[in-house]
CSV table of C-alpha atoms in Angstrom, one decimal:
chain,number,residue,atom,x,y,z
A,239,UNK,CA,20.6,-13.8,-20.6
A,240,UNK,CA,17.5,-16.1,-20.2
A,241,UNK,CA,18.7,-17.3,-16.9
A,242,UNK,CA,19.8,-14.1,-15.5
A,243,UNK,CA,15.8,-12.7,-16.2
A,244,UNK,CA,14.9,-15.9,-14.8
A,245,UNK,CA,16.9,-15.8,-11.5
A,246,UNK,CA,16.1,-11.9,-11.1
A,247,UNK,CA,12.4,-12.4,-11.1
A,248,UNK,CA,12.6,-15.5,-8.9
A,249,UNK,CA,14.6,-13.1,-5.8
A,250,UNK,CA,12.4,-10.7,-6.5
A,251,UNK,CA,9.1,-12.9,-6.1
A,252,UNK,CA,11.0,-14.3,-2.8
A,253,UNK,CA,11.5,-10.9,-1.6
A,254,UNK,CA,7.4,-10.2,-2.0
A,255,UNK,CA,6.6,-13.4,-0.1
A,256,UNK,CA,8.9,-12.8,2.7
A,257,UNK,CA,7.9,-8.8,3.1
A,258,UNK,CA,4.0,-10.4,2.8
A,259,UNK,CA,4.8,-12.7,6.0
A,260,UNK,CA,6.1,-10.4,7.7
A,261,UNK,CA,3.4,-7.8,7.7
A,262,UNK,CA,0.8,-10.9,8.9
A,263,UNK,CA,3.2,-11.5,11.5
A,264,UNK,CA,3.0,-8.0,12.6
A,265,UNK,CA,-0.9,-8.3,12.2
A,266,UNK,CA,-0.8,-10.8,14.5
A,267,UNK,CA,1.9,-9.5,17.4
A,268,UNK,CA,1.3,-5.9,17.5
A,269,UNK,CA,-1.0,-4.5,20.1
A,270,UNK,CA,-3.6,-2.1,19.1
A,271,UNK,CA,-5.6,-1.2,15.3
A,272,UNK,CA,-2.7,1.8,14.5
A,273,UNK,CA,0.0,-0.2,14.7
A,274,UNK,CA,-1.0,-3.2,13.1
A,275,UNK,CA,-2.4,-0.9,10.5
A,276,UNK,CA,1.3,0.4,10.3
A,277,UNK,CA,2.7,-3.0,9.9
A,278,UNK,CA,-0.2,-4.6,6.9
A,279,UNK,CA,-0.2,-1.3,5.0
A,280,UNK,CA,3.5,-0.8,4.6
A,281,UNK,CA,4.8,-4.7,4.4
A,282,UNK,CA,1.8,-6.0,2.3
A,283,UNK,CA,1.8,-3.3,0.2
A,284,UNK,CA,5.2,-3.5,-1.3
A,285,UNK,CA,5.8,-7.2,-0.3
A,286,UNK,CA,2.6,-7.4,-3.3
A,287,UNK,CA,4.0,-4.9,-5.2
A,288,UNK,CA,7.5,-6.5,-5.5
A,289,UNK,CA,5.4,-9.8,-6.7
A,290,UNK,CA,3.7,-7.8,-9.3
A,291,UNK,CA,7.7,-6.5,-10.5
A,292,UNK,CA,8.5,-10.1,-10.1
A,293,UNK,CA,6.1,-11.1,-12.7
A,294,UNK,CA,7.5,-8.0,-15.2
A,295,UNK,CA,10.9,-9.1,-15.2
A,296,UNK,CA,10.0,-13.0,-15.8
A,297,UNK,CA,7.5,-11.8,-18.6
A,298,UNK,CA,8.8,-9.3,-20.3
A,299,UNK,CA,6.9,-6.5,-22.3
A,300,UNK,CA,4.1,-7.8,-23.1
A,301,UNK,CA,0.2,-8.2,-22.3
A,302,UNK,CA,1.3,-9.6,-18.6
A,303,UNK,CA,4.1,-7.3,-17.5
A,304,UNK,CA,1.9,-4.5,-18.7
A,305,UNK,CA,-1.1,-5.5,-16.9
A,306,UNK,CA,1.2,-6.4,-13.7
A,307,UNK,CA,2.9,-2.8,-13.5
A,308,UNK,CA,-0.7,-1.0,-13.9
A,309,UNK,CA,-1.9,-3.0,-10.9
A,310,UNK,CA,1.1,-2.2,-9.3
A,311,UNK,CA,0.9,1.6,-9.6
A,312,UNK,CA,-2.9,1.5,-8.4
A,313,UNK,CA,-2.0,-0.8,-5.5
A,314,UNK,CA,0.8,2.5,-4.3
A,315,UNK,CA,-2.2,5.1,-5.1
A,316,UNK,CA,-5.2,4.1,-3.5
A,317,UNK,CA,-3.5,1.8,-0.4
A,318,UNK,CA,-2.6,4.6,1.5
A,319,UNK,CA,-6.2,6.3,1.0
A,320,UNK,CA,-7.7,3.1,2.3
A,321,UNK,CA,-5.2,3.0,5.5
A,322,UNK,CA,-5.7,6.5,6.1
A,323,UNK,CA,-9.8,6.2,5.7
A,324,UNK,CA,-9.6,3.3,8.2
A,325,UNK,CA,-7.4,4.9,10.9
A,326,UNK,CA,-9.9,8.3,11.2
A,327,UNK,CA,-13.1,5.7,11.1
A,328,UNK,CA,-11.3,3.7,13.8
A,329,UNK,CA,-11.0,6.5,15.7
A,330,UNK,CA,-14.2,8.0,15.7
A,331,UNK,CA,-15.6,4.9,16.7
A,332,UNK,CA,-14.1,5.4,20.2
A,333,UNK,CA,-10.9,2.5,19.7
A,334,UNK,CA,-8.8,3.5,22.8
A,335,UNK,CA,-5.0,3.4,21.9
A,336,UNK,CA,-2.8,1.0,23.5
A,337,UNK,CA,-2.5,1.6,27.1
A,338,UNK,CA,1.3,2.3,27.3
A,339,UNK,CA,0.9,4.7,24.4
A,340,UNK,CA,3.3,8.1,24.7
A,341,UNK,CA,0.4,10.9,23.5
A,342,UNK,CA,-2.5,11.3,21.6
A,343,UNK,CA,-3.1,15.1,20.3
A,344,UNK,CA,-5.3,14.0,18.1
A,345,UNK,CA,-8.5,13.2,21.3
A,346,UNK,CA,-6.7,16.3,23.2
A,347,UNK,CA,-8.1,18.4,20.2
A,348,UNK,CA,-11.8,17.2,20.9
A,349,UNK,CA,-12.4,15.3,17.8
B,122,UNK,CA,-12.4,23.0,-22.1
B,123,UNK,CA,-8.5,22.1,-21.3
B,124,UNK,CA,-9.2,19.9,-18.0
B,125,UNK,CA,-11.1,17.7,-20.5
B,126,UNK,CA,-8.4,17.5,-22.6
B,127,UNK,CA,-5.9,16.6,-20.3
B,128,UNK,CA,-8.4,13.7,-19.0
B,129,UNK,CA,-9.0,12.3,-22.7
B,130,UNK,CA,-5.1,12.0,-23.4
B,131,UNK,CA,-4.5,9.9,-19.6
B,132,UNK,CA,-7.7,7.9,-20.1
B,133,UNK,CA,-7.2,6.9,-23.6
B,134,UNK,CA,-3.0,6.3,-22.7
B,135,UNK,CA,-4.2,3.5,-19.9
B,136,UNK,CA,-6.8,2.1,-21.8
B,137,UNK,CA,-4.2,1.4,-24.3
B,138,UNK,CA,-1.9,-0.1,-21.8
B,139,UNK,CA,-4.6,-1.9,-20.9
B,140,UNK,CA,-5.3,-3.5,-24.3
B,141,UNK,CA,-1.4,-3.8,-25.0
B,142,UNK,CA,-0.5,-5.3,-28.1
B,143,UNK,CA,-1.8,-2.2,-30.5
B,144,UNK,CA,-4.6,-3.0,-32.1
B,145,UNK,CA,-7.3,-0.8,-34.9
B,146,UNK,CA,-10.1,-2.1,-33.1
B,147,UNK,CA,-9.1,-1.4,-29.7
B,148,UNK,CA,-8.1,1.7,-30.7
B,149,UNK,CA,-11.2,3.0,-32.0
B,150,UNK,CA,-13.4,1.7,-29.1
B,151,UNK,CA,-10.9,2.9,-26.7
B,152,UNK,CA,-11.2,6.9,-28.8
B,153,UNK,CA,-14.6,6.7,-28.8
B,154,UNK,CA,-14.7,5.7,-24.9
B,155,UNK,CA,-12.5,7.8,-23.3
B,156,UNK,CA,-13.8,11.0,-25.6
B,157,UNK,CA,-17.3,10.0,-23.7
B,158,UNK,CA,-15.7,9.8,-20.9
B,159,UNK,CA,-14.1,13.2,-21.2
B,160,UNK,CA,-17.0,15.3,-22.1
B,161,UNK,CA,-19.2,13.9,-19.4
B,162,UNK,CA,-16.6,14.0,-16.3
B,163,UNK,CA,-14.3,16.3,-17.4
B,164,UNK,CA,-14.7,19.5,-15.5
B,165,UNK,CA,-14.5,17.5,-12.1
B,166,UNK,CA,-10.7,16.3,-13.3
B,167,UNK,CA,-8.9,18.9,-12.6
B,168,UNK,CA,-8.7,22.6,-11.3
B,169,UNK,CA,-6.0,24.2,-12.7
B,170,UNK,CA,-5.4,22.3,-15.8
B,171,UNK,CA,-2.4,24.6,-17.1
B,172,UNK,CA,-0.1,22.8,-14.8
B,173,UNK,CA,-0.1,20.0,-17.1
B,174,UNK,CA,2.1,22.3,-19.3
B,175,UNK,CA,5.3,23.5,-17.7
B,176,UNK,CA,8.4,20.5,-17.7
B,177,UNK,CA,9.7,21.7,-14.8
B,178,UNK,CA,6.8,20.0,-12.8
B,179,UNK,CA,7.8,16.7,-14.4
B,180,UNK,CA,11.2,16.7,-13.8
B,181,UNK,CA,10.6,17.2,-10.0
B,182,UNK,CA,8.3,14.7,-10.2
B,183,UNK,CA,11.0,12.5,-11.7
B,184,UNK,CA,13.4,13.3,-8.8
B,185,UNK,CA,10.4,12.6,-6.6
B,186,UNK,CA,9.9,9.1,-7.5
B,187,UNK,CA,13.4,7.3,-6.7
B,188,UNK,CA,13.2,9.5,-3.3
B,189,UNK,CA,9.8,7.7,-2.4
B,190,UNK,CA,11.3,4.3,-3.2
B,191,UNK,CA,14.0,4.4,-1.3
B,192,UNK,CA,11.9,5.5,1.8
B,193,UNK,CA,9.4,3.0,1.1
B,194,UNK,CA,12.2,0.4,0.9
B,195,UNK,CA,13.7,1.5,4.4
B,196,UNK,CA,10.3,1.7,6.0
B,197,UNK,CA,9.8,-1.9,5.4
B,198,UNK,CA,12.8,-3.2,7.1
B,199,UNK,CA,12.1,-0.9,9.6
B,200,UNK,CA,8.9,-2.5,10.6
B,201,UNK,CA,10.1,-6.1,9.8
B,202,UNK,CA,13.1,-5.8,12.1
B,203,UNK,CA,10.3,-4.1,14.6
B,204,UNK,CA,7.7,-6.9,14.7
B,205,UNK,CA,10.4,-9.4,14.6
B,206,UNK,CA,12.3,-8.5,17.6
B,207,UNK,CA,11.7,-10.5,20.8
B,208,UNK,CA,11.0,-7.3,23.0
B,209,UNK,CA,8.6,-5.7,20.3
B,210,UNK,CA,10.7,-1.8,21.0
B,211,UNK,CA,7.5,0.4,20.2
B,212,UNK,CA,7.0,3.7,21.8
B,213,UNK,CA,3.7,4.7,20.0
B,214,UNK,CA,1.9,7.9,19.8
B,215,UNK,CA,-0.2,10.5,18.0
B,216,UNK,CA,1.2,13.7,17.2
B,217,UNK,CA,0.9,17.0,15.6
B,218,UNK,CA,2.7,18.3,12.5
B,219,UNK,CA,2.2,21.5,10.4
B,220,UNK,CA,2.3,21.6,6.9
B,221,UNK,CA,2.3,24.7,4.2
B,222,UNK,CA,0.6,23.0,1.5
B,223,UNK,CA,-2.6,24.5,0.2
B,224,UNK,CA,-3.9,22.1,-2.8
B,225,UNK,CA,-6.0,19.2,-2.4
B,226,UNK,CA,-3.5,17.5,-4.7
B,227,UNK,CA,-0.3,18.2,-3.0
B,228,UNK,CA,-1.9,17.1,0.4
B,229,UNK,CA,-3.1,14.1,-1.1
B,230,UNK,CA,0.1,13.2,-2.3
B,231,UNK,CA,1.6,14.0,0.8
B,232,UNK,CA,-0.3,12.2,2.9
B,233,UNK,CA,0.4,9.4,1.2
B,234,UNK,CA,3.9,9.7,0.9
B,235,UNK,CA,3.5,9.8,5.0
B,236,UNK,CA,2.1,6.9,5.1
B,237,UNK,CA,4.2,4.5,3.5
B,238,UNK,CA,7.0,6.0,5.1
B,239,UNK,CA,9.3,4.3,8.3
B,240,UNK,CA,6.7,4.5,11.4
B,241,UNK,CA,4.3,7.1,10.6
B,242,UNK,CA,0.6,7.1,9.9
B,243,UNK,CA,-1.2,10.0,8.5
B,244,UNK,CA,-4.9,9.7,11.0
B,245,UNK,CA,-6.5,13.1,9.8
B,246,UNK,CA,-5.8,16.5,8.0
B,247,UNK,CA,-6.9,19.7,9.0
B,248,UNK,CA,-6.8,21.7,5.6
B,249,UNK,CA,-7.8,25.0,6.6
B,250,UNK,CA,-5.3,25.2,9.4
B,251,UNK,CA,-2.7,23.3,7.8
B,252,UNK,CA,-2.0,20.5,10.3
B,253,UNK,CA,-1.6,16.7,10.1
B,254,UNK,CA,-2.5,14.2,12.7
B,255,UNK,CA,-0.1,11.4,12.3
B,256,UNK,CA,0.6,8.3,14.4
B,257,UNK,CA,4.0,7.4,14.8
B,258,UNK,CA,5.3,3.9,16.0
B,259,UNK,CA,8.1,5.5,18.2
B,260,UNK,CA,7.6,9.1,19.3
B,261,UNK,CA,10.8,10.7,19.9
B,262,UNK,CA,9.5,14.4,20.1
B,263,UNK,CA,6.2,16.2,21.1
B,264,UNK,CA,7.0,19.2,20.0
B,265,UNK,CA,5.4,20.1,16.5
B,266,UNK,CA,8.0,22.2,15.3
B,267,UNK,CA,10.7,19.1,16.1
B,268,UNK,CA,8.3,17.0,14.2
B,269,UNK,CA,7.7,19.0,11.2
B,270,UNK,CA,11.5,19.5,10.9
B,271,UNK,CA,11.7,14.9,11.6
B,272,UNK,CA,8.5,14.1,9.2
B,273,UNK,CA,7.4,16.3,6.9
B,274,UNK,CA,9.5,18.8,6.1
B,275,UNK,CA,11.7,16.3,3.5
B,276,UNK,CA,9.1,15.5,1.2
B,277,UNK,CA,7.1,19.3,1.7
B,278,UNK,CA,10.1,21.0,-0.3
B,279,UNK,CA,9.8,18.5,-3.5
B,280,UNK,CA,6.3,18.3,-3.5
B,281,UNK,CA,5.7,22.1,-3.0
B,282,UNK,CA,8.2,22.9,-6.8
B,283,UNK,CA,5.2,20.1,-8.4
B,284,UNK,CA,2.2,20.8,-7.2
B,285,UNK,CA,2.0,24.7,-5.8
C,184,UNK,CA,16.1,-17.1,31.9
C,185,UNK,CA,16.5,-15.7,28.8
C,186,UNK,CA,14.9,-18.5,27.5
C,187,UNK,CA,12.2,-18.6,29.8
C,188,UNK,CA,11.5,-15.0,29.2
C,189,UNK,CA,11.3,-15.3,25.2
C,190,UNK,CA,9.0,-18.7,25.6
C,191,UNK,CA,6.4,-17.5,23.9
C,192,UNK,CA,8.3,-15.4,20.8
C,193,UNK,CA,10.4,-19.0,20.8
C,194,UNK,CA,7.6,-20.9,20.4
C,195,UNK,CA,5.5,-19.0,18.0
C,196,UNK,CA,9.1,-18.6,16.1
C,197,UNK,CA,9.2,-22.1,15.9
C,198,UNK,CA,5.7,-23.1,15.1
C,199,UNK,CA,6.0,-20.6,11.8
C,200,UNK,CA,10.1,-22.0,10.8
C,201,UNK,CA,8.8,-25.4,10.6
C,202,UNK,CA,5.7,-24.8,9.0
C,203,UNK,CA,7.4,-22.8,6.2
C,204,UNK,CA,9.9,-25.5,5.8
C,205,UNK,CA,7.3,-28.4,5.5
C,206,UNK,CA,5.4,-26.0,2.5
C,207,UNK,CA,9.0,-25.7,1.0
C,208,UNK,CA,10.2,-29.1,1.3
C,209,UNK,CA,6.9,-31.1,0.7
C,210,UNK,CA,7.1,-32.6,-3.1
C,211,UNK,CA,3.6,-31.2,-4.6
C,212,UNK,CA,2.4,-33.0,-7.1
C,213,UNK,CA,1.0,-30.1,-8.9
C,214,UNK,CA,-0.6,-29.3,-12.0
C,215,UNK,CA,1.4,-26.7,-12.6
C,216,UNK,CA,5.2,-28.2,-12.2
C,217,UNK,CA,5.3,-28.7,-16.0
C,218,UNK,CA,6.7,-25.3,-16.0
C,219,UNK,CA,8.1,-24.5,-12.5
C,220,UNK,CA,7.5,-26.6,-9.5
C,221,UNK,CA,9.0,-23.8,-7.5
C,222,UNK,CA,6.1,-21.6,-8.3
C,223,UNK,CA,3.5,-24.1,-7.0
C,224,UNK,CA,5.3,-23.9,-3.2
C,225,UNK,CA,5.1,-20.0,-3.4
C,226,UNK,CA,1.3,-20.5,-3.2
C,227,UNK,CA,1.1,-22.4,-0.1
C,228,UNK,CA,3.2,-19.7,1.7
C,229,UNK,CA,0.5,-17.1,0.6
C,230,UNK,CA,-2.3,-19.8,2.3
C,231,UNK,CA,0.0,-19.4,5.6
C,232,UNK,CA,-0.7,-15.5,5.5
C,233,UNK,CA,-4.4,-15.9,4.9
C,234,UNK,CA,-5.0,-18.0,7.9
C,235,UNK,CA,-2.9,-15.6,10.1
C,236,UNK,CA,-5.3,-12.7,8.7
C,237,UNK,CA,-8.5,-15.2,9.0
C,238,UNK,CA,-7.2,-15.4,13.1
C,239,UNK,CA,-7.2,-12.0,12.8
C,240,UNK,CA,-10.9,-11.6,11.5
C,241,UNK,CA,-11.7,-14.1,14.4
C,242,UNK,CA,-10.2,-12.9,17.0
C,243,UNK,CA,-10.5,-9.6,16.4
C,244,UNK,CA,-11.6,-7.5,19.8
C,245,UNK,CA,-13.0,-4.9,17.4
C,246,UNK,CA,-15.1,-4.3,14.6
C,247,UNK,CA,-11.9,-1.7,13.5
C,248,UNK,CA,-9.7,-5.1,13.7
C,249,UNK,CA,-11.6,-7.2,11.7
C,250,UNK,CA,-12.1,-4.2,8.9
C,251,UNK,CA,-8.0,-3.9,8.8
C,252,UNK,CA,-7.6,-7.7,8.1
C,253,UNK,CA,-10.0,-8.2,5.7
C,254,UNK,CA,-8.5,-5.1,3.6
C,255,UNK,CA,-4.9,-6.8,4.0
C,256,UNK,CA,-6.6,-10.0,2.5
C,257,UNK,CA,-8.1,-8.1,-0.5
C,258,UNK,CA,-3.9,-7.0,-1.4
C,259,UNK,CA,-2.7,-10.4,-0.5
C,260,UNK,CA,-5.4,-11.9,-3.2
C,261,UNK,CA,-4.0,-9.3,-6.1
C,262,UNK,CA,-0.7,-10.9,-5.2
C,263,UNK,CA,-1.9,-14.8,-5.5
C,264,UNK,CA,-3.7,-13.8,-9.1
C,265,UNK,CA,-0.2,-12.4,-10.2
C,266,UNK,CA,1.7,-15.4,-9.5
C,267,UNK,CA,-0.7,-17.3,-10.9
C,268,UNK,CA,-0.3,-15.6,-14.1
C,269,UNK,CA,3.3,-16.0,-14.6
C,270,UNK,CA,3.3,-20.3,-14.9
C,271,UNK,CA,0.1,-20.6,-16.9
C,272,UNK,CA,0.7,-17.9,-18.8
C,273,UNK,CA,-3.2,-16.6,-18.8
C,274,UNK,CA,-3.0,-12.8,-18.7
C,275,UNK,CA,-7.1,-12.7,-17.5
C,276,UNK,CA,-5.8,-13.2,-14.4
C,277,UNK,CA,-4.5,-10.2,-13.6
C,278,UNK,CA,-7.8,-8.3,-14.6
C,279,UNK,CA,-9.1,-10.3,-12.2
C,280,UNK,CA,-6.4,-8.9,-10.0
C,281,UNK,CA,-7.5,-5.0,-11.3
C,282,UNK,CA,-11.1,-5.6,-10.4
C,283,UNK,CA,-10.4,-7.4,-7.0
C,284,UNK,CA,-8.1,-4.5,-6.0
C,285,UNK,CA,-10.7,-2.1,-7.3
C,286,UNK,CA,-13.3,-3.3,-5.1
C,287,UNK,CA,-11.3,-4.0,-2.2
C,288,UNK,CA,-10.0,-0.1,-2.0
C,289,UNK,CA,-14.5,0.6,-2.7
C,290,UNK,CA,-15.1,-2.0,0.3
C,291,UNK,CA,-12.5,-0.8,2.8
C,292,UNK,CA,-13.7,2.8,2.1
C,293,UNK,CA,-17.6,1.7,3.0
C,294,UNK,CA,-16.0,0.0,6.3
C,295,UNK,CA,-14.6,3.3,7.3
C,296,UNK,CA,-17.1,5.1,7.0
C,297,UNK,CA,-19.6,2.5,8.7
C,298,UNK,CA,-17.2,2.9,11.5
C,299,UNK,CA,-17.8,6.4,11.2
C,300,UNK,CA,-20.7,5.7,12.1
C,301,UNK,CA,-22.4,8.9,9.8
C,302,UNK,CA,-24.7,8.5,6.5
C,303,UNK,CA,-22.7,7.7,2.9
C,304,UNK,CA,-23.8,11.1,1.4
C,305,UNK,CA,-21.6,13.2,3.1
């Protein structure tokens, strides 16, 4: 029983870490602000979450696990907003989108 | 009077989640907090506080949350198999999308649940019209109506029985 | 000619494979392997992401750049006071982790709207 808590907790700490270099990989490849701001927000987010599960499941119920699944519910509320905040500031400061881009309604609407 | 309620019961259940193993002491500092709380802030919570009330709301809710996961979970593989191919296959755009929510909550929520879903972006929300601005990592309509039916229209019916 | 073509995704492939496996490989001698010595190589791969988001804060081309990687490092931290929770065994770490997430989300919603460019009392 031990182990099995153990060795669930471990994959899902490995999961986090993995999801987490990806998204920095993606920070660093992708071309313009919206789509590395696609890549971080998604891949970080639950890449940290996961951790924050990971650390549940090796811990248990008790003062940790708690504290870890509180953190993790506020990370999934409020990184969105931030994303979303960023994005409409980026693009009121006048970042172009990437050249190839397919459309932008958004500029066609004057704002 | 009931909006303050409401806050009082959720502030005083996370402070003593906060303070886990259950404690007098805690307990009475975390009462006497979040009843402070409460009577200062708590008009501001929430505008129509009777929602809190009906089960019907939660048990949506509790349909809503496996749904987000899994699109969460598919919208991260998504992207990592995106940034780790060799040709990078993104085909990125804005677009426009309508949406038939009319509370601040619901558009919240929904904006989120946009977000963190495969390829899209919420960028800006139009609440008086009812239209979202959303960037999405590999247009494959421009028409809004397409894109409602592609983007929004999933989560819109789910969220509409909680928070309308 | 394939190979030619995917030179530089090869290379940056390869510079990240072997790096990983040097952090994984590498015997630590850690303060922390008393209780898991697996734990003290998961730290090192969260350094590896904050130098790819410090690149990103350098190189940056805009201030909207810059704004995005420093948010992603505010998250990252939350996740490197969680695992440093579990071998210690210390659960003020993780209200360190509430706090820094807390004024991370305030700090990335002051950047926006600085790149607004409008006043904060709107």
């Amino acid at each position: 029983m031990n182990s099995i808590q153990q060795i669930t907790g471990m994959v899902f700490i490995i999961v986090g870490l993995g999801f987490d270099i990806f998204g920095c990989i993606g920070l660093l490849r992708l071309p313009d602000v919206y789509n590395r701001l696609q890549a971080t927000t998604k891949c970080v987010t639950l890449g940290t979450c996961s951790i924050l599960l990971g650390a549940f499941i090796l811990k248990g119920v008790s003062t940790t696990g708690i504290k870890a699944i509180l953190v993790a519910i506020f990370l999934l509320l409020t990184s969105p907003v931030a994303a979303h905040a960023l994005a409409r500031g980026a693009h009121k400061s006048g970042v172009k989108l990437w050249p190839k881009s397919v459309v932008d309604k958004y500029e066609q609407d004057g704002n | 009077m009931k909006s303050k309620i409401v806050l009082f019961i959720i502030g005083f259940l996370v402070w003593a989640l906060l303070t886990w193993p259950l404690d007098l002491q805690h307990l009475i500092a975390g009462l006497i907090v979040a009843a402070f709380i409460a009577f200062i802030t708590g008009d501001l919570f929430s505008q129509r506080p009777h929602h809190f009330g009906h089960i019907t709301r939660y048990l949506w809710f509790s349909y809503y949350v496996p749904v987000f996961l899994w699109e969460c979970l598919k919208a991260n593989i998504d992207v990592a198999m995106r940034v780790l191919n060799p040709k990078l296959p993104i085909n990125p755009g804005i677009v426009k999308v309508k949406t038939t929510l009319k509370s601040d909550t619901g558009l919240t929520f929904l904006a989120n649940s946009i977000t963190l879903t495969p390829g899209t972006l919420c960028v800006d929300i139009d609440a008086e019209k009812g239209i979202l601005y959303i960037h999405w990592i590999d247009v494959k309509t421009q028409d809004i109506d397409k894109a409602t039916e592609l983007i929004v229209s999933n989560f819109e019916k789910i969220l509409k029985k909680i928070f309308e | 000619m394939i190979i030619m073509k995917n030179l530089k995704w090869l290379i940056g492939f390869g510079i990240l494979a072997a790096s990983l496996l040097f952090i994984m490989l590498y015997p630590i001698p850690s303060l922390l392997s008393w209780q898991s010595g697996f734990l003290a190589h998961c730290f090192f791969v969260l350094m590896l992401c904050f130098v790819m988001c410090f690149f990103r804060v350098m190189a940056g081309p805009t201030p909207a750049d810059r704004a995005v990687a420093i948010d992603t490092l505010g998250i990252l931290i939350v996740g490197f006071c969680a695992i440093l929770s579990i071998p210690t065994g210390r659960d003020w770490y993780l209200d360190i982790a509430i706090a820094w997430a807390l004024q991370s989300f305030i700090g990335a919603l002051a950047l926006a709207k600085y790149l607004e460019g409008r006043g904060f009392d709107e």
